[in-house]
């Protein structure tokens, strides 16, 4: 099973795997509570997957990178 977006594509956006995991987890919790999606028609139906899709679409970034 291939995961979308791929880890390689995500690491081009955010270099640190730790930062990527932390950001996606925080955003997933925020999506669960607020339902304020920044992309249209996500492929994933899970909150973490939606957060990762937002990162891949460059709708979500870390300030100091």
CSV table of N, CA, C and O in Angstrom, one decimal:
chain,number,residue,atom,x,y,z
A,1,UNK,N,0.8,-1.2,0.0
A,1,UNK,CA,0.0,0.0,0.0
A,1,UNK,C,0.9,1.2,0.0
A,1,UNK,O,1.8,1.4,0.8
A,2,UNK,N,0.7,2.1,-0.9
A,2,UNK,CA,1.4,3.4,-1.0
A,2,UNK,C,0.7,4.5,-0.3
A,2,UNK,O,-0.5,4.6,-0.4
A,3,UNK,N,1.4,5.2,0.5
A,3,UNK,CA,0.8,6.3,1.2
A,3,UNK,C,1.0,7.6,0.5
A,3,UNK,O,2.1,7.8,-0.1
A,4,UNK,N,0.0,8.4,0.4
A,4,UNK,CA,0.1,9.7,-0.3
A,4,UNK,C,-0.1,10.8,0.8
A,4,UNK,O,-1.1,10.7,1.6
A,5,UNK,N,0.6,11.8,0.8
A,5,UNK,CA,1.8,12.1,0.1
A,5,UNK,C,3.0,11.3,0.6
A,5,UNK,O,3.0,10.9,1.8
A,6,UNK,N,4.0,11.0,-0.2
A,6,UNK,CA,5.1,10.2,0.2
A,6,UNK,C,6.0,11.0,1.2
A,6,UNK,O,6.0,12.2,1.2
A,7,UNK,N,6.7,10.2,2.0
A,7,UNK,CA,7.6,10.8,3.0
A,7,UNK,C,8.7,11.6,2.3
A,7,UNK,O,9.1,12.7,2.8
A,8,UNK,N,9.1,11.2,1.1
A,8,UNK,CA,10.2,11.9,0.4
A,8,UNK,C,9.7,13.3,0.0
A,8,UNK,O,10.4,14.3,0.1
A,9,UNK,N,8.4,13.3,-0.5
A,9,UNK,CA,7.9,14.6,-0.9
A,9,UNK,C,7.6,15.5,0.3
A,9,UNK,O,7.9,16.8,0.2
A,10,UNK,N,7.2,15.0,1.4
A,10,UNK,CA,7.0,15.8,2.6
A,10,UNK,C,8.3,16.3,3.1
A,10,UNK,O,8.4,17.4,3.6
A,11,UNK,N,9.4,15.5,3.1
A,11,UNK,CA,10.7,16.0,3.6
A,11,UNK,C,11.3,17.0,2.7
A,11,UNK,O,12.2,17.7,3.2
A,12,UNK,N,10.9,17.2,1.5
A,12,UNK,CA,11.3,18.3,0.7
A,12,UNK,C,10.8,19.6,1.3
A,12,UNK,O,11.4,20.7,1.1
A,13,UNK,N,9.6,19.5,1.9
A,13,UNK,CA,8.9,20.7,2.5
A,13,UNK,C,9.4,21.0,3.9
A,13,UNK,O,9.7,22.1,4.3
A,14,UNK,N,9.5,19.9,4.7
A,14,UNK,CA,10.0,20.1,6.1
A,14,UNK,C,11.1,19.0,6.3
A,14,UNK,O,10.9,17.8,6.2
A,15,UNK,N,12.3,19.5,6.6
A,15,UNK,CA,13.5,18.7,6.6
A,15,UNK,C,13.5,17.6,7.7
A,15,UNK,O,13.9,16.5,7.6
A,16,UNK,N,13.1,18.0,8.9
A,16,UNK,CA,13.1,17.2,10.1
A,16,UNK,C,11.9,16.3,10.2
A,16,UNK,O,10.8,16.7,10.2
A,17,UNK,N,12.1,15.0,10.3
A,17,UNK,CA,11.0,14.0,10.5
A,17,UNK,C,10.3,14.3,11.8
A,17,UNK,O,9.0,14.2,11.9
A,18,UNK,N,11.0,14.7,12.8
A,18,UNK,CA,10.4,15.0,14.1
A,18,UNK,C,9.4,16.2,14.0
A,18,UNK,O,8.3,16.2,14.4
A,19,UNK,N,9.9,17.3,13.3
A,19,UNK,CA,9.1,18.4,13.1
A,19,UNK,C,7.8,18.1,12.2
A,19,UNK,O,6.7,18.6,12.5
A,20,UNK,N,8.0,17.2,11.2
A,20,UNK,CA,6.9,16.8,10.4
A,20,UNK,C,5.9,16.1,11.2
A,20,UNK,O,4.7,16.4,11.1
A,21,UNK,N,6.3,15.2,12.0
A,21,UNK,CA,5.3,14.4,12.9
A,21,UNK,C,4.6,15.3,13.8
A,21,UNK,O,3.4,15.2,14.0
A,22,UNK,N,5.4,16.2,14.5
A,22,UNK,CA,4.8,17.1,15.5
A,22,UNK,C,3.8,18.1,14.8
A,22,UNK,O,2.7,18.2,15.3
A,23,UNK,N,4.2,18.6,13.7
A,23,UNK,CA,3.3,19.6,13.0
A,23,UNK,C,2.0,18.9,12.5
A,23,UNK,O,0.9,19.4,12.7
A,24,UNK,N,2.1,17.7,11.9
A,24,UNK,CA,1.0,17.0,11.4
A,24,UNK,C,0.0,16.5,12.6
A,24,UNK,O,-1.2,16.6,12.5
A,25,UNK,N,0.6,16.1,13.7
A,25,UNK,CA,-0.2,15.7,14.9
A,25,UNK,C,-1.0,16.9,15.4
A,25,UNK,O,-2.2,16.8,15.7
A,26,UNK,N,-0.3,18.0,15.6
A,26,UNK,CA,-1.0,19.2,16.1
A,26,UNK,C,-2.1,19.7,15.2
A,26,UNK,O,-3.2,20.0,15.6
A,27,UNK,N,-1.8,19.6,13.9
A,27,UNK,CA,-2.8,20.1,12.9
A,27,UNK,C,-4.0,19.1,12.8
A,27,UNK,O,-5.1,19.5,12.7
A,28,UNK,N,-3.7,17.8,13.0
A,28,UNK,CA,-4.8,16.8,13.0
A,28,UNK,C,-5.8,17.1,14.2
A,28,UNK,O,-7.0,17.0,14.0
A,29,UNK,N,-5.2,17.4,15.3
A,29,UNK,CA,-6.1,17.7,16.5
A,29,UNK,C,-6.9,19.0,16.2
A,29,UNK,O,-8.1,19.0,16.5
A,30,UNK,N,-6.3,19.9,15.6
A,30,UNK,CA,-6.9,21.2,15.2
A,30,UNK,C,-8.1,20.9,14.2
A,30,UNK,O,-9.2,21.4,14.4
A,31,UNK,N,-7.8,20.1,13.2
A,31,UNK,CA,-8.8,19.7,12.2
A,31,UNK,C,-10.0,19.0,12.9
A,31,UNK,O,-11.1,19.3,12.5
A,32,UNK,N,-9.7,18.1,13.8
A,32,UNK,CA,-10.8,17.4,14.5
A,32,UNK,C,-11.7,18.3,15.3
A,32,UNK,O,-12.9,18.2,15.3
A,33,UNK,N,-11.1,19.4,15.9
A,33,UNK,CA,-11.9,20.3,16.7
A,33,UNK,C,-12.6,21.4,15.8
A,33,UNK,O,-13.7,21.7,16.1
A,34,UNK,N,-11.9,21.9,14.9
A,34,UNK,CA,-12.4,23.1,14.2
A,34,UNK,C,-12.9,22.9,12.8
A,34,UNK,O,-13.6,23.7,12.3
A,35,UNK,N,-12.5,21.8,12.2
A,35,UNK,CA,-12.9,21.4,10.8
A,35,UNK,C,-12.6,22.5,9.8
A,35,UNK,O,-13.4,22.8,8.9
A,36,UNK,N,-11.5,23.2,9.9
A,36,UNK,CA,-11.1,24.3,9.0
A,36,UNK,C,-10.0,23.8,8.0
A,36,UNK,O,-8.9,24.2,8.1
A,37,UNK,N,-10.4,23.0,7.1
A,37,UNK,CA,-9.5,22.4,6.1
A,37,UNK,C,-9.0,23.5,5.1
A,37,UNK,O,-9.8,24.3,4.7
A,38,UNK,N,-7.7,23.4,4.8
A,38,UNK,CA,-7.1,24.4,4.0
A,38,UNK,C,-6.9,24.0,2.5
A,38,UNK,O,-6.4,24.7,1.7
A,39,UNK,N,-7.3,22.7,2.2
A,39,UNK,CA,-7.2,22.2,0.9
A,39,UNK,C,-8.6,21.7,0.5
A,39,UNK,O,-9.5,21.4,1.3
A,40,UNK,N,-8.9,21.7,-0.8
A,40,UNK,CA,-10.1,21.2,-1.3
A,40,UNK,C,-10.0,19.7,-1.7
A,40,UNK,O,-9.0,19.3,-2.2
A,41,UNK,N,-11.0,18.9,-1.5
A,41,UNK,CA,-11.1,17.5,-1.8
A,41,UNK,C,-9.9,16.7,-1.4
A,41,UNK,O,-9.2,16.2,-2.3
A,42,UNK,N,-9.7,16.5,-0.1
A,42,UNK,CA,-8.5,15.7,0.3
A,42,UNK,C,-8.8,14.2,-0.1
A,42,UNK,O,-9.9,13.8,-0.1
A,43,UNK,N,-7.7,13.5,-0.4
A,43,UNK,CA,-7.8,12.1,-0.7
A,43,UNK,C,-8.0,11.3,0.6
A,43,UNK,O,-8.7,10.3,0.6
A,44,UNK,N,-7.4,11.7,1.7
A,44,UNK,CA,-7.6,11.0,3.0
A,44,UNK,C,-8.8,11.4,3.7
A,44,UNK,O,-9.3,12.6,3.6
A,45,UNK,N,-9.4,10.5,4.4
A,45,UNK,CA,-10.6,10.8,5.3
A,45,UNK,C,-10.2,10.9,6.7
A,45,UNK,O,-11.0,11.2,7.6
A,46,UNK,N,-8.9,10.6,7.0
A,46,UNK,CA,-8.4,10.7,8.4
A,46,UNK,C,-7.7,12.1,8.6
A,46,UNK,O,-7.1,12.6,7.6
A,47,UNK,N,-7.7,12.6,9.8
A,47,UNK,CA,-7.2,13.9,10.1
A,47,UNK,C,-5.7,14.0,9.9
A,47,UNK,O,-5.2,15.0,9.3
A,48,UNK,N,-4.9,13.0,10.2
A,48,UNK,CA,-3.5,13.1,10.0
A,48,UNK,C,-3.2,13.1,8.5
A,48,UNK,O,-2.3,13.9,8.1
A,49,UNK,N,-3.9,12.3,7.8
A,49,UNK,CA,-3.7,12.3,6.3
A,49,UNK,C,-4.0,13.6,5.7
A,49,UNK,O,-3.3,14.1,4.8
A,50,UNK,N,-5.1,14.3,6.2
A,50,UNK,CA,-5.4,15.6,5.7
A,50,UNK,C,-4.4,16.6,6.0
A,50,UNK,O,-4.0,17.5,5.2
A,51,UNK,N,-3.8,16.5,7.3
A,51,UNK,CA,-2.8,17.4,7.7
A,51,UNK,C,-1.5,17.3,6.8
A,51,UNK,O,-0.9,18.2,6.4
A,52,UNK,N,-1.2,16.0,6.5
A,52,UNK,CA,0.0,15.7,5.6
A,52,UNK,C,-0.3,16.3,4.2
A,52,UNK,O,0.7,16.8,3.6
A,53,UNK,N,-1.5,16.2,3.7
A,53,UNK,CA,-1.8,16.7,2.4
A,53,UNK,C,-1.7,18.2,2.4
A,53,UNK,O,-1.2,18.8,1.4
A,54,UNK,N,-2.1,18.9,3.5
A,54,UNK,CA,-1.9,20.3,3.6
A,54,UNK,C,-0.4,20.7,3.6
A,54,UNK,O,0.0,21.7,2.9
A,55,UNK,N,0.4,19.9,4.2
A,55,UNK,CA,1.9,20.2,4.2
A,55,UNK,C,2.4,20.0,2.8
A,55,UNK,O,3.2,20.9,2.3
A,56,UNK,N,2.0,19.0,2.1
A,56,UNK,CA,2.5,18.7,0.8
A,56,UNK,C,2.0,19.8,-0.2
A,56,UNK,O,2.8,20.2,-1.1
A,57,UNK,N,0.9,20.4,0.1
A,57,UNK,CA,0.3,21.5,-0.8
A,57,UNK,C,0.9,22.8,-0.4
A,57,UNK,O,0.5,23.9,-0.9
A,58,UNK,N,1.8,22.8,0.6
A,58,UNK,CA,2.4,24.1,1.1
A,58,UNK,C,1.4,25.0,1.7
A,58,UNK,O,1.6,26.2,1.7
A,59,UNK,N,0.3,24.5,2.3
A,59,UNK,CA,-0.7,25.3,3.0
A,59,UNK,C,-0.4,25.4,4.4
A,59,UNK,O,-1.0,26.2,5.2
A,60,UNK,N,0.6,24.6,4.9
A,60,UNK,CA,1.0,24.5,6.3
A,60,UNK,C,2.5,24.4,6.3
A,60,UNK,O,3.1,23.6,5.7
A,61,UNK,N,3.1,25.3,7.1
A,61,UNK,CA,4.6,25.4,7.2
A,61,UNK,C,5.0,25.6,8.6
A,61,UNK,O,4.2,26.0,9.4
A,62,UNK,N,6.3,25.4,8.9
A,62,UNK,CA,6.9,25.7,10.1
A,62,UNK,C,7.6,27.1,9.9
A,62,UNK,O,8.3,27.3,9.0
A,63,UNK,N,7.4,28.0,10.9
A,63,UNK,CA,7.9,29.4,10.8
A,63,UNK,C,9.4,29.5,10.6
A,63,UNK,O,9.8,30.2,9.7
A,64,UNK,N,10.2,28.7,11.3
A,64,UNK,CA,11.6,28.9,11.3
A,64,UNK,C,12.4,28.1,10.3
A,64,UNK,O,13.6,28.1,10.3
A,65,UNK,N,11.7,27.4,9.4
A,65,UNK,CA,12.4,26.7,8.3
A,65,UNK,C,12.4,27.5,7.0
A,65,UNK,O,11.6,28.2,6.7
